[in-house]
Tab-separated table of N, CA and C in Angstrom:
chain	number	residue	atom	x	y	z
A	219	MET	N	7.526	-14.503	17.905
A	219	MET	CA	7.347	-13.341	17.082
A	219	MET	C	5.899	-13.131	16.529
A	220	TYR	N	5.403	-14.374	16.072
A	220	TYR	CA	4.077	-14.305	15.406
A	220	TYR	C	3.019	-13.767	16.386
A	221	LEU	N	3.195	-14.276	17.724
A	221	LEU	CA	2.365	-13.708	18.769
A	221	LEU	C	2.336	-12.177	18.718
A	222	GLY	N	3.402	-11.571	18.684
A	222	GLY	CA	3.521	-10.209	18.794
A	222	GLY	C	2.731	-9.505	17.681
A	223	LEU	N	2.905	-10.118	16.483
A	223	LEU	CA	2.326	-9.441	15.255
A	223	LEU	C	0.814	-9.732	15.182
A	224	SER	N	0.348	-10.859	15.650
A	224	SER	CA	-1.029	-11.119	15.572
A	224	SER	C	-1.877	-10.603	16.733
A	225	ALA	N	-1.134	-10.147	17.781
A	225	ALA	CA	-1.753	-9.605	18.931
A	225	ALA	C	-2.345	-8.250	18.790
A	226	ILE	N	-1.675	-7.485	18.053
A	226	ILE	CA	-1.960	-6.118	17.892
A	226	ILE	C	-2.875	-5.797	16.636
A	227	ALA	N	-2.686	-6.531	15.575
A	227	ALA	CA	-3.513	-6.399	14.346
A	227	ALA	C	-5.073	-6.341	14.599
A	228	PRO	N	-5.705	-7.147	15.443
A	228	PRO	CA	-7.096	-7.035	15.676
A	228	PRO	C	-7.592	-5.733	16.208
A	229	TYR	N	-6.782	-5.010	16.997
A	229	TYR	CA	-7.146	-3.800	17.463
A	229	TYR	C	-7.434	-2.771	16.462
A	230	PHE	N	-6.486	-2.671	15.485
A	230	PHE	CA	-6.668	-1.754	14.314
A	230	PHE	C	-7.772	-2.210	13.473
A	231	GLU	N	-7.925	-3.477	13.291
A	231	GLU	CA	-8.987	-4.032	12.445
A	231	GLU	C	-10.325	-3.708	13.010
A	232	ASN	N	-10.432	-3.892	14.369
A	232	ASN	CA	-11.820	-3.557	14.969
A	232	ASN	C	-12.136	-2.128	14.752
A	233	VAL	N	-11.143	-1.175	14.826
A	233	VAL	CA	-11.485	0.183	14.604
A	233	VAL	C	-11.858	0.521	13.273
A	234	ILE	N	-11.097	-0.016	12.286
A	234	ILE	CA	-11.402	0.203	10.881
A	234	ILE	C	-12.684	-0.415	10.432
A	235	LEU	N	-12.964	-1.643	10.881
A	235	LEU	CA	-14.107	-2.387	10.418
A	235	LEU	C	-15.358	-2.107	11.172
A	236	HIS	N	-15.284	-2.226	12.470
A	236	HIS	CA	-16.481	-2.179	13.394
A	236	HIS	C	-16.810	-0.739	13.798
A	237	VAL	N	-15.809	0.085	14.116
A	237	VAL	CA	-16.077	1.320	14.614
A	237	VAL	C	-16.291	2.473	13.470
A	238	LEU	N	-15.447	2.431	12.394
A	238	LEU	CA	-15.498	3.345	11.334
A	238	LEU	C	-16.299	2.785	10.085
A	239	HIS	N	-16.704	1.470	10.182
A	239	HIS	CA	-17.493	0.912	9.075
A	239	HIS	C	-16.998	1.231	7.746
A	240	SER	N	-15.830	0.716	7.536
A	240	SER	CA	-15.152	0.957	6.321
A	240	SER	C	-15.463	0.033	5.038
A	241	TYR	N	-15.693	-1.149	5.433
A	241	TYR	CA	-16.014	-2.215	4.365
A	241	TYR	C	-16.812	-3.375	5.051
A	242	GLU	N	-17.265	-4.250	4.234
A	242	GLU	CA	-17.976	-5.374	4.733
A	242	GLU	C	-17.555	-6.548	3.946
A	243	TYR	N	-17.498	-7.690	4.603
A	243	TYR	CA	-17.274	-9.048	4.046
A	243	TYR	C	-18.539	-9.825	3.942
A	244	TYR	N	-18.616	-10.621	2.846
A	244	TYR	CA	-19.825	-11.530	2.644
A	244	TYR	C	-19.303	-12.918	2.287
A	245	PRO	N	-18.385	-13.496	3.127
A	245	PRO	CA	-17.946	-14.798	2.680
A	245	PRO	C	-19.062	-15.987	2.475
A	246	GLY	N	-20.115	-15.701	3.294
A	246	GLY	CA	-21.160	-16.725	3.219
A	246	GLY	C	-20.841	-18.029	3.828
A	247	ILE	N	-20.068	-18.075	4.847
A	247	ILE	CA	-19.698	-19.159	5.577
A	247	ILE	C	-20.530	-19.419	6.760
A	248	LEU	N	-20.870	-18.394	7.420
A	248	LEU	CA	-21.611	-18.519	8.603
A	248	LEU	C	-23.032	-17.845	8.390
A	249	LYS	N	-24.062	-18.294	9.083
A	249	LYS	CA	-25.409	-17.869	8.875
A	249	LYS	C	-25.574	-16.429	9.461
A	250	ASN	N	-25.066	-16.128	10.589
A	250	ASN	CA	-25.182	-14.818	11.164
A	250	ASN	C	-24.224	-13.824	10.434
A	251	PRO	N	-24.861	-12.838	9.859
A	251	PRO	CA	-24.074	-11.780	9.043
A	251	PRO	C	-22.954	-11.191	9.841
A	252	TYR	N	-23.154	-10.851	11.114
A	252	TYR	CA	-22.156	-10.205	11.912
A	252	TYR	C	-21.061	-11.072	12.060
A	253	HIS	N	-21.209	-12.355	12.425
A	253	HIS	CA	-20.179	-13.401	12.631
A	253	HIS	C	-19.482	-13.651	11.328
A	254	ASP	N	-20.191	-13.670	10.255
A	254	ASP	CA	-19.641	-13.922	8.895
A	254	ASP	C	-18.647	-12.774	8.481
A	255	LEU	N	-19.086	-11.588	8.721
A	255	LEU	CA	-18.175	-10.355	8.612
A	255	LEU	C	-16.972	-10.465	9.417
A	256	SER	N	-17.224	-10.749	10.706
A	256	SER	CA	-15.995	-10.900	11.687
A	256	SER	C	-15.114	-12.015	11.287
A	257	LEU	N	-15.630	-13.050	10.809
A	257	LEU	CA	-14.792	-14.200	10.362
A	257	LEU	C	-13.851	-13.770	9.106
A	258	GLY	N	-14.453	-13.129	8.177
A	258	GLY	CA	-13.653	-12.673	7.076
A	258	GLY	C	-12.572	-11.621	7.554
A	259	ALA	N	-12.891	-10.711	8.457
A	259	ALA	CA	-11.919	-9.732	8.866
A	259	ALA	C	-10.798	-10.461	9.690
A	260	TYR	N	-11.203	-11.379	10.487
A	260	TYR	CA	-10.276	-12.172	11.427
A	260	TYR	C	-9.203	-12.836	10.476
A	261	LEU	N	-9.778	-13.719	9.565
A	261	LEU	CA	-8.950	-14.389	8.697
A	261	LEU	C	-7.907	-13.489	7.995
A	262	SER	N	-8.527	-12.431	7.391
A	262	SER	CA	-7.716	-11.481	6.608
A	262	SER	C	-6.595	-10.840	7.461
A	263	GLN	N	-6.851	-10.165	8.528
A	263	GLN	CA	-5.935	-9.419	9.324
A	263	GLN	C	-5.159	-10.283	10.322
A	264	VAL	N	-5.797	-11.039	11.042
A	264	VAL	CA	-4.997	-11.784	12.161
A	264	VAL	C	-4.237	-12.911	11.655
A	265	TYR	N	-4.757	-13.631	10.550
A	265	TYR	CA	-4.148	-14.812	10.042
A	265	TYR	C	-3.237	-14.426	8.829
A	266	TYR	N	-3.806	-13.974	7.767
A	266	TYR	CA	-3.075	-13.814	6.550
A	266	TYR	C	-2.072	-12.717	6.509
A	267	VAL	N	-2.525	-11.613	6.912
A	267	VAL	CA	-1.705	-10.323	6.986
A	267	VAL	C	-0.521	-10.542	7.962
A	268	SER	N	-0.903	-11.093	9.189
A	268	SER	CA	0.021	-11.300	10.253
A	268	SER	C	1.092	-12.378	9.863
A	269	SER	N	0.587	-13.410	9.083
A	269	SER	CA	1.453	-14.391	8.704
A	269	SER	C	2.523	-13.926	7.678
A	270	ALA	N	2.003	-12.980	6.728
A	270	ALA	CA	2.862	-12.383	5.716
A	270	ALA	C	3.773	-11.503	6.319
A	271	ALA	N	3.411	-10.705	7.476
A	271	ALA	CA	4.308	-9.836	8.193
A	271	ALA	C	5.368	-10.733	8.956
A	272	PHE	N	5.093	-11.845	9.513
A	272	PHE	CA	5.949	-12.726	10.182
A	272	PHE	C	6.976	-13.266	9.090
A	273	PHE	N	6.550	-13.628	7.888
A	273	PHE	CA	7.430	-14.118	6.966
A	273	PHE	C	8.437	-13.091	6.514
A	274	ILE	N	7.964	-11.828	6.297
A	274	ILE	CA	8.843	-10.773	5.950
A	274	ILE	C	9.839	-10.460	6.963
A	275	ALA	N	9.368	-10.466	8.353
A	275	ALA	CA	10.167	-10.145	9.384
A	275	ALA	C	11.288	-11.260	9.630
A	276	ALA	N	10.718	-12.539	9.583
A	276	ALA	CA	11.715	-13.630	9.835
A	276	ALA	C	12.792	-13.776	8.774
A	277	PHE	N	12.475	-13.471	7.541
A	277	PHE	CA	13.550	-13.482	6.506
A	277	PHE	C	14.129	-12.118	6.247
A	278	GLN	N	13.684	-11.122	6.907
A	278	GLN	CA	14.222	-9.785	6.804
A	278	GLN	C	14.212	-9.373	5.287
A	279	LEU	N	13.023	-9.538	4.682
A	279	LEU	CA	12.906	-9.249	3.226
A	279	LEU	C	13.050	-7.787	2.997
A	280	ARG	N	13.593	-7.424	1.871
A	280	ARG	CA	13.842	-6.023	1.512
A	280	ARG	C	12.490	-5.410	0.879
A	281	PHE	N	12.588	-4.179	0.762
A	281	PHE	CA	11.456	-3.322	0.418
A	281	PHE	C	10.715	-3.837	-0.927
A	282	GLY	N	11.514	-4.324	-1.882
A	282	GLY	CA	10.834	-4.819	-3.052
A	282	GLY	C	9.931	-5.961	-2.849
A	283	TRP	N	10.269	-6.874	-1.940
A	283	TRP	CA	9.447	-7.969	-1.524
A	283	TRP	C	8.163	-7.416	-0.740
A	284	ILE	N	8.415	-6.477	0.018
A	284	ILE	CA	7.309	-5.852	0.745
A	284	ILE	C	6.313	-5.254	-0.123
A	285	LEU	N	6.736	-4.574	-1.232
A	285	LEU	CA	5.817	-4.021	-2.123
A	285	LEU	C	5.082	-5.047	-2.875
A	286	LEU	N	5.797	-6.157	-3.282
A	286	LEU	CA	5.262	-7.202	-4.113
A	286	LEU	C	4.100	-7.901	-3.169
A	287	ILE	N	4.419	-8.197	-2.005
A	287	ILE	CA	3.404	-8.826	-1.171
A	287	ILE	C	2.189	-7.946	-0.870
A	288	SER	N	2.493	-6.645	-0.634
A	288	SER	CA	1.457	-5.665	-0.452
A	288	SER	C	0.498	-5.557	-1.737
A	289	ALA	N	1.125	-5.668	-2.899
A	289	ALA	CA	0.419	-5.552	-4.166
A	289	ALA	C	-0.440	-6.861	-4.271
A	290	MET	N	0.082	-7.966	-3.789
A	290	MET	CA	-0.688	-9.233	-3.839
A	290	MET	C	-1.986	-9.148	-3.034
A	291	PHE	N	-1.920	-8.507	-1.826
A	291	PHE	CA	-3.036	-8.375	-1.083
A	291	PHE	C	-4.021	-7.304	-1.695
A	292	VAL	N	-3.535	-6.342	-2.343
A	292	VAL	CA	-4.442	-5.323	-3.009
A	292	VAL	C	-5.123	-6.098	-4.207
A	293	GLY	N	-4.340	-6.994	-4.862
A	293	GLY	CA	-4.983	-7.778	-5.910
A	293	GLY	C	-5.982	-8.666	-5.384
A	294	ILE	N	-5.814	-9.234	-4.300
A	294	ILE	CA	-6.844	-10.119	-3.664
A	294	ILE	C	-8.071	-9.293	-3.226
A	295	GLU	N	-7.883	-8.103	-2.833
A	295	GLU	CA	-8.982	-7.176	-2.458
A	295	GLU	C	-9.824	-6.963	-3.644
A	296	TYR	N	-9.171	-6.646	-4.754
A	296	TYR	CA	-9.939	-6.399	-6.064
A	296	TYR	C	-10.612	-7.703	-6.470
A	297	GLY	N	-9.961	-8.762	-6.271
A	297	GLY	CA	-10.650	-10.049	-6.679
A	297	GLY	C	-11.890	-10.254	-5.802
A	298	PHE	N	-11.816	-9.988	-4.566
A	298	PHE	CA	-13.023	-10.105	-3.698
A	298	PHE	C	-14.119	-9.286	-4.046
A	299	LEU	N	-13.696	-8.003	-4.471
A	299	LEU	CA	-14.752	-7.060	-4.892
A	299	LEU	C	-15.422	-7.647	-6.186
A	300	ALA	N	-14.706	-8.135	-7.138
A	300	ALA	CA	-15.208	-8.767	-8.408
A	300	ALA	C	-16.147	-9.926	-8.111
A	301	LEU	N	-15.840	-10.680	-7.043
A	301	LEU	CA	-16.649	-11.849	-6.692
A	301	LEU	C	-17.886	-11.527	-5.856
A	302	GLY	N	-17.903	-10.231	-5.469
A	302	GLY	CA	-19.099	-9.875	-4.561
A	302	GLY	C	-19.036	-10.271	-3.204
A	303	ILE	N	-17.861	-10.707	-2.605
A	303	ILE	CA	-17.817	-11.166	-1.250
A	303	ILE	C	-17.196	-10.064	-0.357
A	304	TYR	N	-16.932	-8.931	-0.953
A	304	TYR	CA	-16.377	-7.773	-0.262
A	304	TYR	C	-16.986	-6.482	-0.823
A	305	LYS	N	-17.418	-5.702	0.102
A	305	LYS	CA	-18.074	-4.369	-0.308
A	305	LYS	C	-17.324	-3.180	0.395
A	306	LEU	N	-16.882	-2.249	-0.475
A	306	LEU	CA	-16.317	-1.077	0.064
A	306	LEU	C	-17.365	-0.063	0.527
A	307	ILE	N	-17.184	0.568	1.718
A	307	ILE	CA	-18.111	1.682	2.110
A	307	ILE	C	-17.378	3.000	1.882
A	308	TRP	N	-16.240	3.190	2.644
A	308	TRP	CA	-15.451	4.352	2.434
A	308	TRP	C	-13.957	3.918	2.095
A	309	TRP	N	-13.671	2.667	2.479
A	309	TRP	CA	-12.249	2.352	2.211
A	309	TRP	C	-11.962	2.106	0.825
A	310	HIS	N	-10.722	2.273	0.327
A	310	HIS	CA	-10.233	2.028	-1.000
A	310	HIS	C	-9.082	1.232	-0.924
A	311	PRO	N	-8.856	0.330	-1.926
A	311	PRO	CA	-7.678	-0.654	-1.974
A	311	PRO	C	-6.422	0.154	-1.962
A	312	SER	N	-6.321	1.313	-2.359
A	312	SER	CA	-5.074	2.130	-2.378
A	312	SER	C	-4.665	2.219	-0.864
A	313	TYR	N	-5.647	2.396	0.052
A	313	TYR	CA	-5.315	2.517	1.450
A	313	TYR	C	-4.487	1.249	1.964
A	314	THR	N	-4.944	0.160	1.410
A	314	THR	CA	-4.313	-1.155	1.776
A	314	THR	C	-2.881	-1.123	1.092
A	315	GLY	N	-2.780	-0.617	-0.053
A	315	GLY	CA	-1.478	-0.515	-0.753
A	315	GLY	C	-0.462	0.433	0.014
A	316	VAL	N	-1.038	1.358	0.751
A	316	VAL	CA	-0.169	2.295	1.505
A	316	VAL	C	0.096	1.700	2.862
A	317	ASP	N	-0.986	1.227	3.520
A	317	ASP	CA	-0.866	0.742	4.941
A	317	ASP	C	-0.052	-0.458	5.028
A	318	LEU	N	-0.128	-1.410	4.156
A	318	LEU	CA	0.542	-2.711	4.421
A	318	LEU	C	2.122	-2.525	4.338
A	319	PRO	N	2.723	-1.814	3.465
A	319	PRO	CA	4.197	-1.575	3.457
A	319	PRO	C	4.604	-0.957	4.772
A	320	VAL	N	3.731	-0.091	5.305
A	320	VAL	CA	4.116	0.553	6.543
A	320	VAL	C	4.028	-0.470	7.802
A	321	TYR	N	2.892	-1.302	7.709
A	321	TYR	CA	2.774	-2.280	8.692
A	321	TYR	C	3.865	-3.361	8.672
A	322	PHE	N	4.277	-3.703	7.493
A	322	PHE	CA	5.354	-4.738	7.221
A	322	PHE	C	6.744	-4.142	7.726
A	323	TRP	N	6.972	-2.906	7.391
A	323	TRP	CA	8.239	-2.287	7.868
A	323	TRP	C	8.244	-2.187	9.404
A	324	ILE	N	7.190	-1.862	10.000
A	324	ILE	CA	7.096	-1.766	11.439
A	324	ILE	C	7.268	-3.132	12.003
A	325	SER	N	6.635	-4.207	11.372
A	325	SER	CA	6.767	-5.592	11.874
A	325	SER	C	8.253	-5.966	11.856
A	326	LYS	N	8.964	-5.712	10.749
A	326	LYS	CA	10.434	-6.065	10.789
A	326	LYS	C	11.151	-5.479	11.986
A	327	LYS	N	10.916	-4.124	12.232
A	327	LYS	CA	11.557	-3.430	13.248
A	327	LYS	C	11.180	-4.027	14.649
A	328	TRP	N	9.902	-4.305	14.706
A	328	TRP	CA	9.297	-4.906	16.011
A	328	TRP	C	9.912	-6.247	16.342
A	329	CYS	N	10.023	-7.098	15.309
A	329	CYS	CA	10.575	-8.459	15.580
A	329	CYS	C	12.072	-8.410	15.862
A	330	VAL	N	12.792	-7.422	15.384
A	330	VAL	CA	14.172	-7.232	15.764
A	330	VAL	C	14.289	-6.849	17.236
A	331	PHE	N	13.370	-5.957	17.666
A	331	PHE	CA	13.325	-5.505	18.967
A	331	PHE	C	12.919	-6.634	19.886
A	332	LEU	N	11.929	-7.464	19.532
A	332	LEU	CA	11.570	-8.594	20.382
A	332	LEU	C	12.676	-9.684	20.476
A	333	LEU	N	13.395	-9.871	19.496
A	333	LEU	CA	14.488	-10.817	19.479
A	333	LEU	C	15.620	-10.374	20.343
A	334	GLN	N	15.784	-9.102	20.582
A	334	GLN	CA	16.801	-8.672	21.477
A	334	GLN	C	16.497	-9.076	22.923
A	335	GLY	N	15.340	-9.231	23.197
A	335	GLY	CA	14.957	-9.779	24.476
A	335	GLY	C	15.165	-8.717	25.645
A	336	SER	N	15.175	-7.464	25.227
A	336	SER	CA	15.522	-6.359	26.172
A	336	SER	C	14.306	-5.832	27.016
A	337	SER	N	13.126	-6.304	26.737
A	337	SER	CA	12.001	-5.774	27.454
A	337	SER	C	10.937	-6.862	27.884
A	338	ARG	N	11.003	-7.241	28.971
A	338	ARG	CA	9.956	-8.223	29.544
A	338	ARG	C	8.615	-7.502	29.606
A	339	PHE	N	8.584	-6.243	29.759
A	339	PHE	CA	7.358	-5.490	29.728
A	339	PHE	C	6.507	-5.603	28.349
A	340	ILE	N	7.359	-5.515	27.336
A	340	ILE	CA	6.710	-5.646	25.924
A	340	ILE	C	6.165	-7.150	25.759
A	341	ALA	N	6.973	-8.155	26.269
A	341	ALA	CA	6.372	-9.485	26.047
A	341	ALA	C	5.197	-9.704	26.832
A	342	VAL	N	5.147	-9.230	28.080
A	342	VAL	CA	3.893	-9.383	28.924
A	342	VAL	C	2.749	-8.598	28.290
A	343	LEU	N	3.017	-7.425	27.797
A	343	LEU	CA	1.970	-6.597	27.129
A	343	LEU	C	1.389	-7.395	25.931
A	344	LEU	N	2.243	-8.033	25.249
A	344	LEU	CA	1.738	-8.730	23.973
A	344	LEU	C	0.867	-9.951	24.452
A	345	ILE	N	1.278	-10.643	25.423
A	345	ILE	CA	0.568	-11.799	25.916
A	345	ILE	C	-0.799	-11.274	26.419
A	346	CYS	N	-0.823	-10.254	27.142
A	346	CYS	CA	-2.046	-9.644	27.606
A	346	CYS	C	-2.942	-9.192	26.436
A	347	CYS	N	-2.484	-8.629	25.447
A	347	CYS	CA	-3.249	-8.306	24.272
A	347	CYS	C	-3.830	-9.501	23.674
A	348	LYS	N	-3.114	-10.518	23.524
A	348	LYS	CA	-3.547	-11.753	22.882
A	348	LYS	C	-4.687	-12.417	23.696
A	349	PHE	N	-4.434	-12.392	25.059
A	349	PHE	CA	-5.387	-13.040	25.996
A	349	PHE	C	-6.589	-12.227	26.058
A	350	ASN	N	-6.488	-10.906	26.047
A	350	ASN	CA	-7.676	-9.941	25.933
A	350	ASN	C	-8.443	-10.312	24.699
A	351	ARG	N	-7.780	-10.412	23.535
A	351	ARG	CA	-8.624	-10.753	22.341
A	351	ARG	C	-9.369	-12.121	22.438
A	352	VAL	N	-8.736	-13.077	23.006
A	352	VAL	CA	-9.491	-14.316	23.237
A	352	VAL	C	-10.753	-14.133	24.116
A	353	LEU	N	-10.567	-13.359	25.162
A	353	LEU	CA	-11.784	-13.100	26.007
A	353	LEU	C	-12.793	-12.320	25.369
A	354	LEU	N	-12.493	-11.217	24.542
A	354	LEU	CA	-13.330	-10.567	23.785
A	354	LEU	C	-14.147	-11.294	22.756
A	355	ASN	N	-13.414	-12.141	21.977
A	355	ASN	CA	-14.072	-12.958	20.929
A	355	ASN	C	-14.975	-13.997	21.634
A	356	ASP	N	-14.541	-14.542	22.753
A	356	ASP	CA	-15.455	-15.451	23.425
A	356	ASP	C	-16.607	-14.850	23.925
A	357	ARG	N	-16.658	-13.579	24.550
A	357	ARG	CA	-17.735	-12.908	24.851
A	357	ARG	C	-18.775	-12.535	23.792
A	358	LYS	N	-18.135	-12.255	22.549
A	358	LYS	CA	-19.121	-11.835	21.454
A	358	LYS	C	-19.952	-13.037	20.940
A	359	SER	N	-19.484	-14.213	21.173
A	359	SER	CA	-20.116	-15.443	20.648
A	359	SER	C	-21.425	-15.740	21.386
A	360	TYR	N	-21.683	-15.050	22.589
A	360	TYR	CA	-22.857	-15.405	23.253
A	360	TYR	C	-24.106	-14.628	22.748
């Protein structure tokens, strides 16, 4: 299930971050600013948000929990702004507050669909998405 949730998230993140230039991360972990930005986005979307979506889907948490977890991410976003490791260009934390409950709700439905095992096409598509992400990330490092 986690593979399915983490395979699609980077595509949306790449559009929002790299194509639409909505915000910037400055975690200061890597010397190259582009790689530093990408690492922050990767950890945020592919690891933390997808992990939260998996947790919500695995335990079929109700909407109140979804709102609480979404509010936690919005709070983290404001914390990063205060620490100066995150800069908004046109994005606003309220967009996160609206988008995450929708993403978490879709994740719940998506996981139920995957657990039914009714579509091998979807399973192969998710594996291809994940494999494609590995290849794209590997190519960007050169």
